[in-house]
Amino acid sequence: MALKSNGLILESFWKQVDRIFGCRIISKAGASSLAKQNSSPENRLQLGVLESPQNFETLTVLDSQGCEKTKEKEIGLVSSNECKKHLSSSIENLTNVEETADASCIATTEVAKREDILSGDAVAESSPLECFLSERDNSQGEILPILDNQSCDTEIEFFVKWVGKSHIHNQWLKESDLKIRAKRKLDNYKFKHGSIPVNLVDEQWCRPQRFIARRQGCLDVPEVLVKWYGLPYDECTWERLDEPVIKAHQELIEKYDYFENAALKIDEEMSDEDQKCGDIRTLNEQPDYIKGGSLFPHQIEALNWLRKSWGRKRNVILADEMGLGKTISASAFMCSLYQEFKVSTPSLVLVPLSTMPNWMAEFSLWAPQVNVVEYHGSAKARATIRQYEWHATGNKLDRRSYKFNVLLTTYEMILADSSQLRSVPWEVLVVDEGHRLKNTESKLVQLLNTFSFSHRVLLTGTPLQNNVGEMHNLLKFLQLDAFPSQDAFEEKCSSLNT
């Protein structure tokens, strides 16, 4: 087993293989030097983001006159798209050299008809044959090598993620070692992907998105619990503060401390009295707490209207046409609540799952001071959110305040976790695609009516082409006391044209 210079174990049998995320072919001569390079954090990062060091292998090939010669070939990781590009050119080259190639280099004369071909760059007609062929047995699903490994002097390595470790700690393991550690996972990977050189790790999986907890780790070294871009909360991992990736994101540590202290401050200042905002002044220009760019005049008008409607406790529908920036207007409204009016209770924003990344991007751009948490994923991921994102870790006894300002979630999560979400005293409910609530008999509407909301806002980009009954249902969801009877509403508004 290999050890790092500081005595920490780099590779040992106590590590368990989680998943396999790639494959590469290297020369045996360069394997030992690559193992040393992979031990440094910098190279582990580089190998984890679709970039591999340049490697060379020595091949014995035939020249145009049938004589043996050696040639160094540069090899590295290629994407699946690049493999497809090389496939057609490789078949064409194989057809040209099939008549002169030696039997020791080609296992069959019908190799050009095989589907699974792994080759280097395209070569001219007079260039030598440089390829590695494999085929999938239809009955067993195994990858069978066609070219003798001894003639190529190469070996296959697989990119492995360890259980409980993030992708920045991924390592390359030889196939022989992986057969001992996780043979079934190796067989499953080869059945699905074969032995084509590829790296399946997304670059963003190695970028920290936010830190959600801190602790003193082994040897009293401080650690942070990291939420990674593109990965759910159940794949958060504890990382040492001296890790290069963590040291490069000091702003995330500062933001974590800011949100923690803000929650603790609310606990100290919170009173049982209802908040009194008084008269809300009209904004004639964009306030300083809204970052990210300049709002359009109609967005500032929408912001003023939302602020004053909240102050008057009047629930509303923001029904701008699509493309006019309702998401930005809503983000600016949320920022106004927590920066201008210092609201202490959180808000709930319901959006379709497909639009959640866009909502997060707009919040990060226009309202970076607002603590927005994405609430979705598996049951384990949601439990992690409630454990680390719900309350400040410094307050163990009296947790009246919530650390997050905005909980961004989907309609499905309301149905799945209504018991946990119902207990939160919500300040504002914002529903994107609000026309989905036009059916009062739906379970979603019935559950939302059991929640405690001080204010409700519906966003819709769809023209209000509903019939009078559906319009009544939307207004009844907003103001139950004002629209109790559908018959009375239809009689009063029967002359409306929709």
CSV table of C-alpha atoms in Angstrom, one decimal:
chain,number,residue,atom,x,y,z
A,1,MET,CA,0.0,0.0,0.0
A,2,ALA,CA,1.1,3.5,-0.8
A,3,LEU,CA,1.6,6.2,1.9
A,4,LYS,CA,1.8,10.0,1.6
A,5,SER,CA,4.8,11.8,2.9
A,6,ASN,CA,3.0,13.2,5.9
A,7,GLY,CA,2.0,9.8,7.0
A,8,LEU,CA,-1.6,9.8,6.0
A,9,ILE,CA,-2.8,6.7,4.2
A,10,LEU,CA,-3.4,7.4,0.5
A,11,GLU,CA,-4.6,4.0,-0.5
A,12,SER,CA,-5.5,1.1,1.9
A,13,PHE,CA,-8.0,-1.6,2.2
A,14,TRP,CA,-10.1,0.2,4.7
A,15,LYS,CA,-11.3,2.4,1.9
A,16,GLN,CA,-14.5,1.2,0.2
A,17,VAL,CA,-15.2,1.8,-3.4
A,18,ASP,CA,-18.4,3.8,-3.9
A,19,ARG,CA,-18.7,4.0,-7.7
A,20,ILE,CA,-16.5,3.9,-10.8
A,21,PHE,CA,-16.5,7.1,-12.9
A,22,GLY,CA,-14.0,6.5,-15.7
A,23,CYS,CA,-11.4,4.4,-17.5
A,24,ARG,CA,-8.1,5.0,-19.1
A,25,ILE,CA,-5.3,3.1,-20.9
A,26,ILE,CA,-1.7,3.8,-19.9
A,27,SER,CA,1.7,2.2,-20.7
A,28,LYS,CA,3.1,0.0,-17.9
A,29,ALA,CA,6.3,1.9,-18.0
A,30,GLY,CA,4.5,5.1,-17.0
A,31,ALA,CA,2.2,3.6,-14.4
A,32,SER,CA,4.6,4.0,-11.5
A,33,SER,CA,5.3,7.7,-12.2
A,34,LEU,CA,1.6,8.4,-12.5
A,35,ALA,CA,0.9,6.8,-9.1
A,36,LYS,CA,3.3,9.3,-7.5
A,37,GLN,CA,1.7,12.2,-9.3
A,38,ASN,CA,-1.8,11.1,-8.3
A,39,SER,CA,-0.8,11.4,-4.6
A,40,SER,CA,-0.7,15.2,-4.6
A,41,PRO,CA,-4.0,17.1,-4.1
A,42,GLU,CA,-3.4,19.3,-7.1
A,43,ASN,CA,-3.2,16.3,-9.5
A,44,ARG,CA,-6.1,14.6,-7.8
A,45,LEU,CA,-8.1,17.7,-8.6
A,46,GLN,CA,-6.9,17.8,-12.2
A,47,LEU,CA,-7.7,14.1,-12.8
A,48,GLY,CA,-11.2,14.7,-11.4
A,49,VAL,CA,-12.3,17.3,-14.0
A,50,LEU,CA,-11.9,15.7,-17.3
A,51,GLU,CA,-8.2,16.7,-17.7
A,52,SER,CA,-5.5,14.0,-17.6
A,53,PRO,CA,-1.7,14.3,-17.8
A,54,GLN,CA,-0.1,13.4,-21.0
A,55,ASN,CA,1.0,9.8,-21.2
A,56,PHE,CA,2.9,7.9,-23.9
A,57,GLU,CA,3.0,4.3,-24.9
A,58,THR,CA,5.4,2.5,-27.2
A,59,LEU,CA,3.8,0.3,-29.9
A,60,THR,CA,5.3,-2.1,-32.4
A,61,VAL,CA,3.7,-1.5,-35.8
A,62,LEU,CA,4.2,-2.1,-39.4
A,63,ASP,CA,5.3,0.5,-41.8
A,64,SER,CA,4.2,0.8,-45.4
A,65,GLN,CA,6.8,-1.7,-46.6
A,66,GLY,CA,5.9,-4.4,-44.0
A,67,CYS,CA,8.9,-3.8,-41.7
A,68,GLU,CA,8.5,-3.6,-37.9
A,69,LYS,CA,9.2,-0.2,-36.2
A,70,THR,CA,8.4,1.4,-32.9
A,71,LYS,CA,6.5,4.6,-32.3
A,72,GLU,CA,5.6,6.6,-29.3
A,73,LYS,CA,1.9,7.4,-29.1
A,74,GLU,CA,0.4,10.1,-26.9
A,75,ILE,CA,-2.7,8.8,-25.0
A,76,GLY,CA,-5.0,10.4,-22.5
A,77,LEU,CA,-8.7,10.6,-21.6
A,78,VAL,CA,-11.2,11.3,-24.3
A,79,SER,CA,-14.8,12.1,-24.0
A,80,SER,CA,-17.5,9.7,-25.3
A,81,ASN,CA,-18.2,12.2,-28.2
A,82,GLU,CA,-14.6,12.1,-29.3
A,83,CYS,CA,-14.7,8.3,-29.3
A,84,LYS,CA,-17.6,8.4,-31.6
A,85,LYS,CA,-15.8,10.8,-33.9
A,86,HIS,CA,-12.8,8.5,-34.1
A,87,LEU,CA,-14.9,5.5,-34.8
A,88,SER,CA,-15.7,6.1,-38.4
A,89,SER,CA,-12.1,7.1,-39.3
A,90,SER,CA,-10.7,4.1,-37.5
A,91,ILE,CA,-12.9,1.6,-39.5
A,92,GLU,CA,-11.8,3.3,-42.8
A,93,ASN,CA,-8.1,3.0,-41.8
A,94,LEU,CA,-8.4,-0.6,-40.8
A,95,THR,CA,-9.8,-1.4,-44.2
A,96,ASN,CA,-6.8,0.2,-45.9
A,97,VAL,CA,-4.2,-1.7,-43.9
A,98,GLU,CA,-6.0,-5.0,-43.6
A,99,GLU,CA,-4.1,-6.6,-46.6
A,100,THR,CA,-0.6,-5.8,-45.2
A,101,ALA,CA,-1.1,-6.1,-41.4
A,102,ASP,CA,0.6,-9.0,-39.7
A,103,ALA,CA,-1.5,-11.7,-38.1
A,104,SER,CA,0.0,-11.0,-34.7
A,105,CYS,CA,-1.4,-7.4,-34.6
A,106,ILE,CA,-4.9,-8.3,-35.9
A,107,ALA,CA,-7.0,-11.1,-34.4
A,108,THR,CA,-9.5,-11.4,-37.2
A,109,THR,CA,-9.8,-10.3,-40.9
A,110,GLU,CA,-13.3,-9.0,-40.2
A,111,VAL,CA,-12.2,-6.5,-37.6
A,112,ALA,CA,-13.6,-3.6,-39.6
A,113,LYS,CA,-17.1,-4.9,-39.0
A,114,ARG,CA,-16.7,-4.8,-35.2
A,115,GLU,CA,-18.6,-2.1,-33.3
A,116,ASP,CA,-16.5,-1.5,-30.2
A,117,ILE,CA,-13.3,0.2,-31.5
A,118,LEU,CA,-10.9,2.2,-29.4
A,119,SER,CA,-8.3,4.1,-31.4
A,120,GLY,CA,-6.0,7.1,-31.3
A,121,ASP,CA,-6.0,10.1,-33.7
A,122,ALA,CA,-6.9,9.6,-37.3
A,123,VAL,CA,-3.9,8.7,-39.5
A,124,ALA,CA,-3.2,8.9,-43.2
A,125,GLU,CA,-3.3,5.8,-45.5
A,126,SER,CA,0.5,5.3,-45.2
A,127,SER,CA,0.5,5.6,-41.4
A,128,PRO,CA,0.8,2.5,-39.2
A,129,LEU,CA,-2.0,0.7,-37.5
A,130,GLU,CA,-2.5,2.0,-33.9
A,131,CYS,CA,-5.6,0.6,-32.3
A,132,PHE,CA,-7.0,-1.4,-29.5
A,133,LEU,CA,-10.1,-3.5,-30.3
A,134,SER,CA,-12.7,-4.9,-28.0
A,135,GLU,CA,-16.1,-6.6,-28.5
A,136,ARG,CA,-19.0,-7.3,-26.3
A,137,ASP,CA,-20.1,-10.9,-26.0
A,138,ASN,CA,-23.9,-10.8,-26.6
A,139,SER,CA,-24.6,-13.6,-24.2
A,140,GLN,CA,-22.4,-12.6,-21.3
A,141,GLY,CA,-21.9,-8.9,-21.7
A,142,GLU,CA,-18.2,-9.1,-21.1
A,143,ILE,CA,-15.5,-7.1,-22.8
A,144,LEU,CA,-13.1,-9.4,-24.6
A,145,PRO,CA,-9.7,-8.0,-25.7
A,146,ILE,CA,-8.8,-8.6,-29.3
A,147,LEU,CA,-5.2,-7.3,-29.3
A,148,ASP,CA,-2.6,-9.1,-27.2
A,149,ASN,CA,-1.7,-7.0,-24.1
A,150,GLN,CA,1.9,-8.2,-24.2
A,151,SER,CA,2.4,-6.7,-27.7
A,152,CYS,CA,1.0,-3.3,-26.7
A,153,ASP,CA,2.4,-3.4,-23.1
A,154,THR,CA,-0.5,-1.3,-21.8
A,155,GLU,CA,-2.9,-1.7,-18.8
A,156,ILE,CA,-6.3,-0.4,-17.9
A,157,GLU,CA,-7.0,1.8,-14.9
A,158,PHE,CA,-10.4,2.9,-13.5
A,159,PHE,CA,-11.4,6.2,-11.9
A,160,VAL,CA,-12.8,5.4,-8.4
A,161,LYS,CA,-14.8,7.4,-5.9
A,162,TRP,CA,-14.5,6.3,-2.3
A,163,VAL,CA,-17.4,5.9,0.1
A,164,GLY,CA,-17.8,9.0,2.3
A,165,LYS,CA,-15.3,11.0,0.2
A,166,SER,CA,-15.9,13.7,-2.4
A,167,HIS,CA,-14.8,13.7,-6.0
A,168,ILE,CA,-11.7,15.7,-5.3
A,169,HIS,CA,-10.3,12.5,-3.6
A,170,ASN,CA,-11.0,10.2,-6.6
A,171,GLN,CA,-8.1,8.0,-7.6
A,172,TRP,CA,-7.1,5.8,-10.5
A,173,LEU,CA,-6.8,2.1,-9.6
A,174,LYS,CA,-5.5,-0.8,-11.7
A,175,GLU,CA,-8.0,-3.3,-13.0
A,176,SER,CA,-6.3,-6.1,-11.0
A,177,ASP,CA,-6.6,-4.1,-7.7
A,178,LEU,CA,-10.2,-3.2,-8.4
A,179,LYS,CA,-11.1,-6.8,-9.0
A,180,ILE,CA,-10.0,-7.5,-5.4
A,181,ARG,CA,-11.8,-4.5,-3.9
A,182,ALA,CA,-15.1,-4.3,-5.9
A,183,LYS,CA,-15.4,-7.0,-8.6
A,184,ARG,CA,-19.1,-6.7,-8.9
A,185,LYS,CA,-19.0,-2.9,-9.4
A,186,LEU,CA,-16.2,-3.4,-11.9
A,187,ASP,CA,-18.3,-5.9,-13.9
A,188,ASN,CA,-21.3,-3.6,-13.8
A,189,TYR,CA,-19.3,-0.7,-15.0
A,190,LYS,CA,-17.7,-2.7,-17.9
A,191,PHE,CA,-21.1,-4.1,-18.9
A,192,LYS,CA,-22.5,-0.5,-19.2
A,193,HIS,CA,-19.5,1.4,-20.5
A,194,GLY,CA,-17.0,-1.1,-21.7
A,195,SER,CA,-13.3,-0.2,-21.5
A,196,ILE,CA,-13.5,3.0,-23.6
A,197,PRO,CA,-11.3,5.8,-22.1
A,198,VAL,CA,-13.7,8.3,-20.6
A,199,ASN,CA,-14.1,10.4,-17.5
A,200,LEU,CA,-17.7,10.6,-16.2
A,201,VAL,CA,-17.0,13.1,-13.5
A,202,ASP,CA,-18.7,16.5,-14.0
A,203,GLU,CA,-16.4,19.4,-13.4
A,204,GLN,CA,-18.9,21.2,-11.1
A,205,TRP,CA,-18.9,18.2,-8.8
A,206,CYS,CA,-15.5,19.3,-7.6
A,207,ARG,CA,-16.6,22.9,-6.9
A,208,PRO,CA,-18.0,23.8,-3.4
A,209,GLN,CA,-21.4,25.5,-3.5
A,210,ARG,CA,-21.8,26.3,0.2
A,211,PHE,CA,-20.6,25.2,3.6
A,212,ILE,CA,-23.3,24.0,6.0
A,213,ALA,CA,-21.5,23.1,9.2
A,214,ARG,CA,-18.1,23.2,11.0
A,215,ARG,CA,-16.4,20.9,13.4
A,216,GLN,CA,-13.0,19.9,14.9
A,217,GLY,CA,-11.9,16.8,13.0
A,218,CYS,CA,-9.2,14.2,13.6
A,219,LEU,CA,-6.0,15.6,15.3
A,220,ASP,CA,-8.1,18.6,16.2
A,221,VAL,CA,-8.0,19.9,12.6
A,222,PRO,CA,-11.0,22.1,11.7
A,223,GLU,CA,-13.4,20.7,9.0
A,224,VAL,CA,-16.4,22.0,7.1
A,225,LEU,CA,-19.4,20.1,5.7
A,226,VAL,CA,-19.4,20.9,2.0
A,227,LYS,CA,-22.4,21.0,-0.4
A,228,TRP,CA,-21.0,20.5,-3.9
A,229,TYR,CA,-22.4,22.0,-7.1
A,230,GLY,CA,-24.7,19.6,-9.1
A,231,LEU,CA,-24.9,17.1,-6.2
A,232,PRO,CA,-27.7,16.6,-3.7
A,233,TYR,CA,-27.4,17.2,0.0
A,234,ASP,CA,-26.9,13.5,0.8
A,235,GLU,CA,-23.6,13.7,-1.0
A,236,CYS,CA,-22.2,16.4,1.3
A,237,THR,CA,-18.8,15.5,2.7
A,238,TRP,CA,-16.6,16.7,5.5
A,239,GLU,CA,-13.4,18.4,4.2
A,240,ARG,CA,-10.3,19.7,6.0
A,241,LEU,CA,-9.9,23.5,5.9
A,242,ASP,CA,-6.3,23.0,4.6
A,243,GLU,CA,-7.6,21.2,1.5
A,244,PRO,CA,-6.5,23.3,-1.6
A,245,VAL,CA,-10.1,23.5,-2.9
A,246,ILE,CA,-11.5,24.6,0.4
A,247,LYS,CA,-8.7,27.2,1.0
A,248,ALA,CA,-9.6,28.7,-2.5
A,249,HIS,CA,-13.2,29.4,-1.3
A,250,GLN,CA,-12.7,31.5,1.8
A,251,GLU,CA,-15.7,33.6,0.8
A,252,LEU,CA,-18.0,30.6,1.5
A,253,ILE,CA,-16.6,30.3,5.0
A,254,GLU,CA,-17.3,34.0,5.5
A,255,LYS,CA,-20.9,33.6,4.2
A,256,TYR,CA,-21.5,30.6,6.5
A,257,ASP,CA,-20.4,32.6,9.5
A,258,TYR,CA,-22.5,35.6,8.4
A,259,PHE,CA,-25.7,33.4,8.2
A,260,GLU,CA,-24.9,31.7,11.5
A,261,ASN,CA,-24.4,35.0,13.3
A,262,ALA,CA,-27.5,36.6,11.7
A,263,ALA,CA,-29.7,33.7,13.0
A,264,LEU,CA,-28.3,33.9,16.5
A,265,LYS,CA,-28.9,37.7,16.5
A,266,ILE,CA,-32.5,37.2,15.6
A,267,ASP,CA,-32.9,34.8,18.5
A,268,GLU,CA,-31.6,37.5,20.9
A,269,GLU,CA,-33.7,40.3,19.4
A,270,MET,CA,-36.9,38.4,18.6
A,271,SER,CA,-40.0,39.5,20.5
A,272,ASP,CA,-43.4,38.1,20.7
A,273,GLU,CA,-45.0,41.2,19.3
A,274,ASP,CA,-46.1,41.4,15.7
A,275,GLN,CA,-43.8,43.3,13.4
A,276,LYS,CA,-44.9,46.8,12.6
A,277,CYS,CA,-43.6,48.2,9.4
A,278,GLY,CA,-45.7,51.4,9.2
A,279,ASP,CA,-46.0,53.3,6.0
A,280,ILE,CA,-43.8,51.9,3.2
A,281,ARG,CA,-42.1,54.5,1.1
A,282,THR,CA,-42.0,54.3,-2.6
A,283,LEU,CA,-38.7,53.5,-4.2
A,284,ASN,CA,-37.8,55.9,-7.0
A,285,GLU,CA,-34.6,54.1,-7.9
A,286,GLN,CA,-33.0,50.8,-7.3
A,287,PRO,CA,-31.9,50.3,-3.6
A,288,ASP,CA,-28.3,49.5,-2.8
A,289,TYR,CA,-29.1,46.1,-1.3
A,290,ILE,CA,-30.2,44.7,-4.6
A,291,LYS,CA,-27.1,43.6,-6.5
A,292,GLY,CA,-26.4,42.0,-9.8
A,293,GLY,CA,-27.3,44.7,-12.3
A,294,SER,CA,-29.9,47.4,-13.0
A,295,LEU,CA,-33.7,46.7,-12.7
A,296,PHE,CA,-35.9,47.9,-15.5
A,297,PRO,CA,-38.5,50.5,-14.6
A,298,HIS,CA,-41.4,48.0,-14.8
A,299,GLN,CA,-39.5,45.8,-12.3
A,300,ILE,CA,-39.0,48.6,-9.9
A,301,GLU,CA,-42.7,49.3,-10.2
A,302,ALA,CA,-43.4,45.6,-9.5
A,303,LEU,CA,-41.1,45.7,-6.5
A,304,ASN,CA,-42.9,48.8,-5.0
A,305,TRP,CA,-46.3,47.1,-5.6
A,306,LEU,CA,-45.2,43.9,-3.9
A,307,ARG,CA,-43.7,45.7,-0.9
A,308,LYS,CA,-46.8,47.8,-0.3
A,309,SER,CA,-49.1,44.9,-0.8
A,310,TRP,CA,-47.2,43.0,1.8
A,311,GLY,CA,-47.3,46.0,4.2
A,312,ARG,CA,-51.1,46.2,3.7
A,313,LYS,CA,-51.5,42.4,4.2
A,314,ARG,CA,-53.1,42.1,0.8
A,315,ASN,CA,-52.4,38.9,-1.1
A,316,VAL,CA,-51.8,39.4,-4.8
A,317,ILE,CA,-51.2,37.9,-8.2
A,318,LEU,CA,-48.2,39.2,-10.3
A,319,ALA,CA,-49.3,38.3,-13.8
A,320,ASP,CA,-46.6,39.8,-16.1
A,321,GLU,CA,-46.1,38.3,-19.5
A,322,MET,CA,-43.4,35.7,-19.9
A,323,GLY,CA,-39.9,37.1,-20.3
A,324,LEU,CA,-40.5,40.3,-18.3
A,325,GLY,CA,-38.5,39.2,-15.3
A,326,LYS,CA,-41.0,38.0,-12.7
A,327,THR,CA,-38.3,35.8,-11.1
A,328,ILE,CA,-36.0,38.9,-10.7
A,329,SER,CA,-38.9,40.9,-9.3
A,330,ALA,CA,-39.7,38.2,-6.8
A,331,SER,CA,-36.0,37.8,-5.8
A,332,ALA,CA,-35.8,41.6,-5.3
A,333,PHE,CA,-39.0,41.5,-3.1
A,334,MET,CA,-37.5,38.7,-0.9
A,335,CYS,CA,-34.3,40.7,-0.6
A,336,SER,CA,-36.3,43.8,0.5
A,337,LEU,CA,-38.1,41.8,3.2
A,338,TYR,CA,-34.8,40.6,4.8
A,339,GLN,CA,-32.5,43.6,4.2
A,340,GLU,CA,-34.9,46.6,4.4
A,341,PHE,CA,-37.6,45.4,6.8
A,342,LYS,CA,-35.5,42.9,8.8
A,343,VAL,CA,-38.1,40.1,8.7
A,344,SER,CA,-37.3,37.3,11.2
A,345,THR,CA,-39.5,34.5,9.8
A,346,PRO,CA,-38.6,32.6,6.6
A,347,SER,CA,-40.4,32.5,3.3
A,348,LEU,CA,-41.5,29.6,1.1
A,349,VAL,CA,-41.1,29.7,-2.7
A,350,LEU,CA,-42.7,26.9,-4.7
A,351,VAL,CA,-41.4,26.4,-8.3
A,352,PRO,CA,-41.3,23.6,-10.9
A,353,LEU,CA,-38.3,21.4,-10.5
A,354,SER,CA,-37.1,22.4,-14.0
A,355,THR,CA,-36.9,26.1,-13.1
A,356,MET,CA,-35.1,25.6,-9.7
A,357,PRO,CA,-31.6,26.1,-11.1
A,358,ASN,CA,-32.7,29.4,-12.7
A,359,TRP,CA,-34.3,30.6,-9.5
A,360,MET,CA,-31.1,29.8,-7.5
A,361,ALA,CA,-29.0,31.7,-10.1
A,362,GLU,CA,-31.2,34.8,-9.9
A,363,PHE,CA,-31.2,34.7,-6.1
A,364,SER,CA,-27.4,34.4,-6.1
A,365,LEU,CA,-27.0,37.3,-8.5
A,366,TRP,CA,-29.6,39.8,-7.2
A,367,ALA,CA,-29.9,38.9,-3.5
A,368,PRO,CA,-26.6,37.3,-2.4
A,369,GLN,CA,-27.2,38.4,1.3
A,370,VAL,CA,-30.4,36.3,1.4
A,371,ASN,CA,-29.8,32.7,2.6
A,372,VAL,CA,-31.7,30.6,0.1
A,373,VAL,CA,-31.8,26.8,0.6
A,374,GLU,CA,-32.9,24.3,-2.1
A,375,TYR,CA,-35.2,21.7,-0.5
A,376,HIS,CA,-35.5,18.7,-2.7
A,377,GLY,CA,-33.9,15.3,-3.3
A,378,SER,CA,-34.1,12.0,-1.5
A,379,ALA,CA,-35.4,11.5,2.0
A,380,LYS,CA,-31.8,11.4,3.3
A,381,ALA,CA,-31.0,14.6,1.5
A,382,ARG,CA,-34.0,16.4,3.0
A,383,ALA,CA,-33.1,15.1,6.4
A,384,THR,CA,-29.6,16.5,6.0
A,385,ILE,CA,-31.1,19.9,5.1
A,386,ARG,CA,-33.3,19.9,8.2
A,387,GLN,CA,-30.4,18.9,10.4
A,388,TYR,CA,-27.8,21.5,9.2
A,389,GLU,CA,-29.7,24.3,7.3
A,390,TRP,CA,-32.8,24.7,9.6
A,391,HIS,CA,-31.2,26.4,12.7
A,392,ALA,CA,-27.9,28.0,13.7
A,393,THR,CA,-25.6,25.4,15.3
A,394,GLY,CA,-24.6,27.8,18.0
A,395,ASN,CA,-28.1,27.8,19.6
A,396,LYS,CA,-28.9,24.3,20.9
A,397,LEU,CA,-31.6,25.3,23.6
A,398,ASP,CA,-34.0,27.8,22.2
A,399,ARG,CA,-34.4,27.5,18.4
A,400,ARG,CA,-37.2,29.9,17.6
A,401,SER,CA,-35.4,31.5,14.6
A,402,TYR,CA,-34.5,29.8,11.4
A,403,LYS,CA,-31.1,30.1,9.7
A,404,PHE,CA,-32.5,30.2,6.2
A,405,ASN,CA,-34.4,33.1,4.8
A,406,VAL,CA,-36.0,31.5,1.8
A,407,LEU,CA,-36.8,27.8,1.2
A,408,LEU,CA,-36.9,27.0,-2.5
A,409,THR,CA,-38.8,23.8,-3.1
A,410,THR,CA,-41.2,22.1,-5.5
A,411,TYR,CA,-44.8,21.1,-5.3
A,412,GLU,CA,-43.9,17.5,-4.9
A,413,MET,CA,-41.9,18.2,-1.7
A,414,ILE,CA,-45.0,19.9,-0.1
A,415,LEU,CA,-46.8,16.6,-0.6
A,416,ALA,CA,-43.9,14.5,0.7
A,417,ASP,CA,-42.9,16.6,3.7
A,418,SER,CA,-46.0,18.5,4.7
A,419,SER,CA,-45.7,17.5,8.3
A,420,GLN,CA,-42.2,19.0,8.7
A,421,LEU,CA,-42.9,22.1,6.6
A,422,ARG,CA,-46.3,22.9,8.2
A,423,SER,CA,-44.7,23.6,11.6
A,424,VAL,CA,-42.6,26.5,10.2
A,425,PRO,CA,-44.2,30.0,10.7
A,426,TRP,CA,-43.9,31.3,7.1
A,427,GLU,CA,-43.8,35.0,6.3
A,428,VAL,CA,-44.5,34.8,2.6
A,429,LEU,CA,-45.6,32.1,0.2
A,430,VAL,CA,-44.6,32.7,-3.5
A,431,VAL,CA,-45.9,30.2,-6.0
A,432,ASP,CA,-44.5,30.2,-9.5
A,433,GLU,CA,-46.9,29.0,-12.2
A,434,GLY,CA,-49.6,30.0,-9.8
A,435,HIS,CA,-52.4,29.0,-12.3
A,436,ARG,CA,-51.7,25.4,-11.1
A,437,LEU,CA,-53.7,26.2,-8.0
A,438,LYS,CA,-57.0,26.8,-9.9
A,439,ASN,CA,-58.3,23.4,-8.8
A,440,THR,CA,-59.3,23.8,-5.1
A,441,GLU,CA,-59.9,20.0,-4.9
A,442,SER,CA,-56.2,19.2,-5.5
A,443,LYS,CA,-54.3,17.8,-2.6
A,444,LEU,CA,-51.6,20.6,-3.0
A,445,VAL,CA,-54.1,23.4,-2.4
A,446,GLN,CA,-55.7,21.6,0.5
A,447,LEU,CA,-52.3,21.1,2.2
A,448,LEU,CA,-51.1,24.7,1.6
A,449,ASN,CA,-54.3,25.9,3.3
A,450,THR,CA,-53.2,24.2,6.4
A,451,PHE,CA,-49.9,26.1,6.5
A,452,SER,CA,-49.4,29.4,8.3
A,453,PHE,CA,-48.6,32.2,5.8
A,454,SER,CA,-48.6,35.9,6.6
A,455,HIS,CA,-48.7,36.8,2.9
A,456,ARG,CA,-49.3,35.0,-0.4
A,457,VAL,CA,-48.1,35.9,-3.9
A,458,LEU,CA,-48.9,34.0,-7.1
A,459,LEU,CA,-46.7,34.4,-10.2
A,460,THR,CA,-48.0,33.6,-13.6
A,461,GLY,CA,-46.9,34.3,-17.1
A,462,THR,CA,-50.0,32.6,-18.6
A,463,PRO,CA,-52.8,35.0,-19.6
A,464,LEU,CA,-55.7,34.7,-17.3
A,465,GLN,CA,-57.9,32.7,-19.7
A,466,ASN,CA,-59.6,30.8,-17.0
A,467,ASN,CA,-63.4,30.6,-16.6
A,468,VAL,CA,-65.1,32.5,-13.9
A,469,GLY,CA,-65.1,29.4,-11.6
A,470,GLU,CA,-61.3,28.9,-11.9
A,471,MET,CA,-60.7,32.7,-11.3
A,472,HIS,CA,-62.8,32.4,-8.1
A,473,ASN,CA,-60.6,29.5,-7.0
A,474,LEU,CA,-57.4,31.5,-7.4
A,475,LEU,CA,-58.9,34.5,-5.5
A,476,LYS,CA,-60.3,32.2,-2.8
A,477,PHE,CA,-56.8,30.7,-2.3
A,478,LEU,CA,-55.5,34.3,-1.8
A,479,GLN,CA,-58.3,35.7,0.3
A,480,LEU,CA,-60.5,33.0,1.7
A,481,ASP,CA,-62.7,35.4,3.7
A,482,ALA,CA,-63.3,37.8,0.8
A,483,PHE,CA,-64.5,35.0,-1.7
A,484,PRO,CA,-66.4,32.4,0.4
A,485,SER,CA,-69.1,31.5,-2.2
A,486,GLN,CA,-68.5,30.6,-5.8
A,487,ASP,CA,-72.2,31.1,-6.7
A,488,ALA,CA,-72.2,34.7,-5.3
A,489,PHE,CA,-68.9,35.4,-7.2
A,490,GLU,CA,-70.3,34.0,-10.5
A,491,GLU,CA,-73.5,36.0,-10.1
A,492,LYS,CA,-71.5,39.2,-9.4
A,493,CYS,CA,-69.0,38.7,-12.1
A,494,SER,CA,-71.1,37.0,-14.7
A,495,SER,CA,-70.6,39.8,-17.2
A,496,LEU,CA,-66.8,39.4,-17.2
A,497,ASN,CA,-65.2,38.5,-20.5
A,498,THR,CA,-62.4,36.0,-20.4
